[in-house]
Each structure stands twice: as structure tokens, then as C-alpha cells.
Amino acid sequence: MPMTELPLEKAFMLIEPGPVMLVTTRDHERNNIMTITWHMVMDFTPKIALTTGPWNYSFQALTHTGECVLAVPAIDLAEKAVSIGDCSGCEVDKFEKFGLTPLPAASVHAPLISECLACVECRVTDYLESQGIFVLQGVKAWIDRERKERRTFHANGDGTFVVDGETVNLRGLMEDKLPPGV
């Protein structure tokens, strides 16, 4: 069957990035959470890029404090993650509203989220204003190895999501190219 044209404004749906993430910030003694799907791993250190802008309440905290936590929710938190993205932290305490537990981070003031599978403490190293891209450097990582639900979920860009499934192990093809410890 031949290919058919896809409206250009929907092309991003074909290459939507990694899992849905929750970004926590802390500014003026106030914690906040935003949901983000537009992010990208840039290297193994890890350096991570994410896109947001001044329309987002968390934007001010990111620019003011220069730090955040990237929290990775599993599929059991999908409805909460979407709902977090549908309200503003300037109007509601999202930790309280969604029953999430902030935990102190080791290197940044933004909190970890206890209910998430993993968290990465980050510092902003650059902001590409013309693109709305924050470049983050991970400084400490955490994982809940005892968490039973470990499947992450990925946005399709149209309100639907894909849930991680079977893992295929092809390490044997890449062993000499993997970074140490992977």
C-alpha cells in the first residue's frame, strides 16, 4: 500500500520522545509539579533537554532557581500525570491535590516524588531562548528497585499513550559500544 500524506503539524506524533515525566521545582518555599513529554537525552552523563516556556508556571522556577527533578512515573500514575498537566501550580498545590509525597533531594531544592519509579536531580546548564529548550545536567539519580509496576508510558501526542511492553535484549550486538556499567 502506498504512503499517504500526513498533515505536517501531526508529524511530531511519529517521533514523540521518551516516557511521560513529571518535573518538580521549588521556588519561594513552594513545590510544584508539571507533566512533560517533550524531552530528549543528549548524552550518557546524563545531559537532558526539555522544552517549555513562559506560559508554564514551572518555567519561572526553572529560570529562577536553575534546578529541578525529573521524576519518571509508571503506568499506575498515568491518570494523575495527565491531570497534573491539566492544571496550574499557581492555583493549586499539586502534591496535595494528587496525593503525591515529596521527598528531599540530595543536591537540589526541588523534591523527589516518592510514588515514581525513578528520579533524576538536575541543574540547568543552558537555556536556548529562541527554542524554549532547557539543557539540564543530571547530578544525582534515584530508583525504587522494589516497585512492582515498572512499565512507563509514552504520549502519542493526541491524548493516547503507549505502555512499555516486552523487552528485547540485543546487548550482544552492542557490547563494545555501551558505556561502562550499562
Coordinates of C-alpha atoms in Angstrom, one line a residue:
M1 CA 0.0 0.0 0.0
P2 CA 1.4 3.4 -0.9
M3 CA 2.1 6.1 1.7
T4 CA -0.5 8.8 2.2
E5 CA 0.3 12.4 3.2
L6 CA 0.1 13.2 6.9
P7 CA -0.6 16.8 7.9
L8 CA 2.8 18.3 8.8
E9 CA 1.5 19.6 12.2
K10 CA 1.0 15.9 13.2
A11 CA 4.4 14.7 12.2
F12 CA 5.7 15.1 15.8
M13 CA 3.4 12.3 16.8
L14 CA 5.6 9.9 14.8
I15 CA 8.7 10.7 16.9
E16 CA 7.3 11.7 20.2
P17 CA 10.2 11.3 22.7
G18 CA 10.7 9.1 25.8
P19 CA 8.4 8.4 28.6
V20 CA 6.0 10.9 30.2
M21 CA 7.9 12.6 33.0
L22 CA 6.9 14.8 36.0
V23 CA 9.2 17.8 36.6
T24 CA 9.3 19.1 40.1
T25 CA 10.5 22.6 41.1
R26 CA 10.8 24.5 44.3
D27 CA 10.7 28.3 44.3
H28 CA 10.0 30.6 47.2
E29 CA 9.4 27.7 49.5
R30 CA 6.7 26.3 47.2
N31 CA 6.9 22.9 45.5
N32 CA 5.4 22.4 42.1
I33 CA 5.0 19.6 39.5
M34 CA 4.5 19.8 35.8
T35 CA 4.0 17.0 33.3
I36 CA 6.3 17.0 30.3
T37 CA 6.6 14.8 27.2
W38 CA 8.9 16.9 25.1
H39 CA 12.4 16.0 26.3
M40 CA 15.4 14.3 25.0
V41 CA 18.5 12.5 26.4
M42 CA 21.6 14.2 24.9
D43 CA 24.4 12.0 26.4
F44 CA 25.3 9.4 29.0
T45 CA 26.3 11.9 31.8
P46 CA 23.2 12.4 31.6
K47 CA 22.5 15.7 29.8
I48 CA 18.8 16.1 29.1
A49 CA 16.9 18.8 27.1
L50 CA 13.3 19.7 27.8
T51 CA 11.0 22.2 26.1
T52 CA 8.7 24.6 27.9
G53 CA 8.1 28.3 28.0
P54 CA 6.8 31.3 30.0
W55 CA 3.2 30.1 29.6
N56 CA 4.0 27.4 32.1
Y57 CA 4.1 28.1 35.8
S58 CA 7.2 25.9 36.3
F59 CA 9.1 28.0 33.8
Q60 CA 9.7 30.8 36.3
A61 CA 11.0 28.4 38.9
L62 CA 13.3 26.7 36.3
T63 CA 14.7 30.1 35.3
H64 CA 14.9 31.5 38.8
T65 CA 16.4 28.5 40.7
G66 CA 18.2 26.7 37.8
E67 CA 17.3 23.3 39.1
C68 CA 14.6 20.6 39.1
V69 CA 13.9 16.9 39.5
L70 CA 12.8 14.7 36.6
A71 CA 10.5 12.0 38.0
V72 CA 9.6 9.0 36.0
P73 CA 6.1 7.7 36.7
A74 CA 5.0 4.2 35.9
I75 CA 1.7 3.4 34.2
D76 CA -0.2 3.2 37.5
L77 CA 0.3 7.0 37.8
A78 CA -0.8 7.8 34.2
E79 CA -4.1 9.4 35.1
K80 CA -2.5 11.6 37.8
A81 CA 0.3 12.6 35.4
V82 CA -2.2 13.7 32.8
S83 CA -4.3 15.5 35.4
I84 CA -1.2 17.3 36.8
G85 CA -0.6 18.6 33.3
D86 CA -4.2 19.9 33.1
C87 CA -4.0 22.4 36.0
S88 CA -1.7 25.2 37.1
G89 CA 0.6 25.2 40.1
C90 CA -0.1 28.9 40.6
E91 CA -3.7 27.8 41.5
V92 CA -3.2 24.5 43.3
D93 CA -0.7 22.6 45.4
K94 CA -0.3 19.6 43.1
F95 CA 1.4 17.4 45.6
E96 CA -1.6 17.7 47.9
K97 CA -4.3 17.6 45.2
F98 CA -2.9 14.4 43.6
G99 CA -1.8 12.7 46.8
L100 CA 1.9 12.6 46.0
T101 CA 4.7 12.6 48.5
P102 CA 7.6 15.0 48.2
L103 CA 10.9 13.6 49.4
P104 CA 14.0 15.7 50.0
A105 CA 16.6 15.6 47.2
A106 CA 20.3 15.4 48.0
S107 CA 21.7 18.1 45.6
V108 CA 18.8 20.3 44.6
H109 CA 15.9 22.0 46.5
A110 CA 13.2 20.6 44.2
P111 CA 11.7 17.4 45.7
L112 CA 11.7 13.8 44.5
I113 CA 8.3 12.1 44.1
S114 CA 8.1 9.1 46.4
E115 CA 5.5 7.3 44.2
C116 CA 7.6 7.5 41.0
L117 CA 9.8 4.7 39.6
A118 CA 12.9 6.9 39.4
C119 CA 14.0 10.5 39.9
V120 CA 17.0 12.5 38.5
E121 CA 18.1 15.6 40.2
C122 CA 19.1 18.2 37.6
R123 CA 20.7 21.6 37.3
V124 CA 20.0 23.9 34.3
T125 CA 23.2 24.4 32.4
D126 CA 21.8 26.4 29.4
Y127 CA 18.6 27.9 28.1
L128 CA 18.1 28.2 24.4
E129 CA 15.5 31.0 24.4
S130 CA 14.7 31.0 20.7
Q131 CA 13.7 27.3 21.0
G132 CA 12.4 27.3 24.6
I133 CA 14.9 24.5 25.4
F134 CA 16.4 24.0 28.9
V135 CA 19.5 21.9 28.9
L136 CA 19.8 20.0 32.2
Q137 CA 22.7 18.2 33.7
G138 CA 21.8 15.2 35.9
V139 CA 23.6 15.4 39.3
K140 CA 22.1 12.5 41.3
A141 CA 19.8 9.7 40.3
W142 CA 17.4 7.5 42.3
I143 CA 15.4 4.4 41.5
D144 CA 12.8 2.4 43.5
R145 CA 14.1 -1.2 42.9
E146 CA 11.2 -2.7 44.9
R147 CA 8.5 -1.0 43.0
K148 CA 6.3 -3.7 41.4
E149 CA 4.9 -1.6 38.5
R150 CA 7.8 -0.6 36.3
R151 CA 6.2 0.0 32.9
T152 CA 6.5 3.6 31.7
F153 CA 4.1 5.2 29.2
H154 CA 4.7 7.4 26.2
A155 CA 2.5 10.1 24.7
N156 CA 1.3 9.7 21.1
G157 CA 0.5 13.5 21.1
D158 CA -3.2 13.1 20.6
G159 CA -4.3 12.2 24.1
T160 CA -3.5 8.5 23.7
F161 CA -0.5 6.7 25.2
V162 CA 1.7 3.6 24.6
V163 CA 2.7 1.5 27.5
D164 CA 6.0 -0.3 27.6
G165 CA 5.8 -3.9 26.8
E166 CA 8.2 -6.8 26.2
T167 CA 12.0 -6.1 26.5
V168 CA 14.2 -7.3 23.6
N169 CA 17.8 -7.9 24.6
L170 CA 20.2 -7.1 21.8
R171 CA 23.2 -6.2 24.0
G172 CA 25.4 -8.8 22.4
L173 CA 25.3 -6.7 19.2
M174 CA 26.5 -3.6 21.1
E175 CA 28.7 -4.7 24.0
D176 CA 31.8 -3.0 22.8
K177 CA 29.9 0.3 22.3
L178 CA 28.0 0.5 25.6
P179 CA 29.2 2.9 28.3
P180 CA 30.8 1.4 31.4
G181 CA 28.3 0.0 33.9
V182 CA 25.4 -0.3 31.4

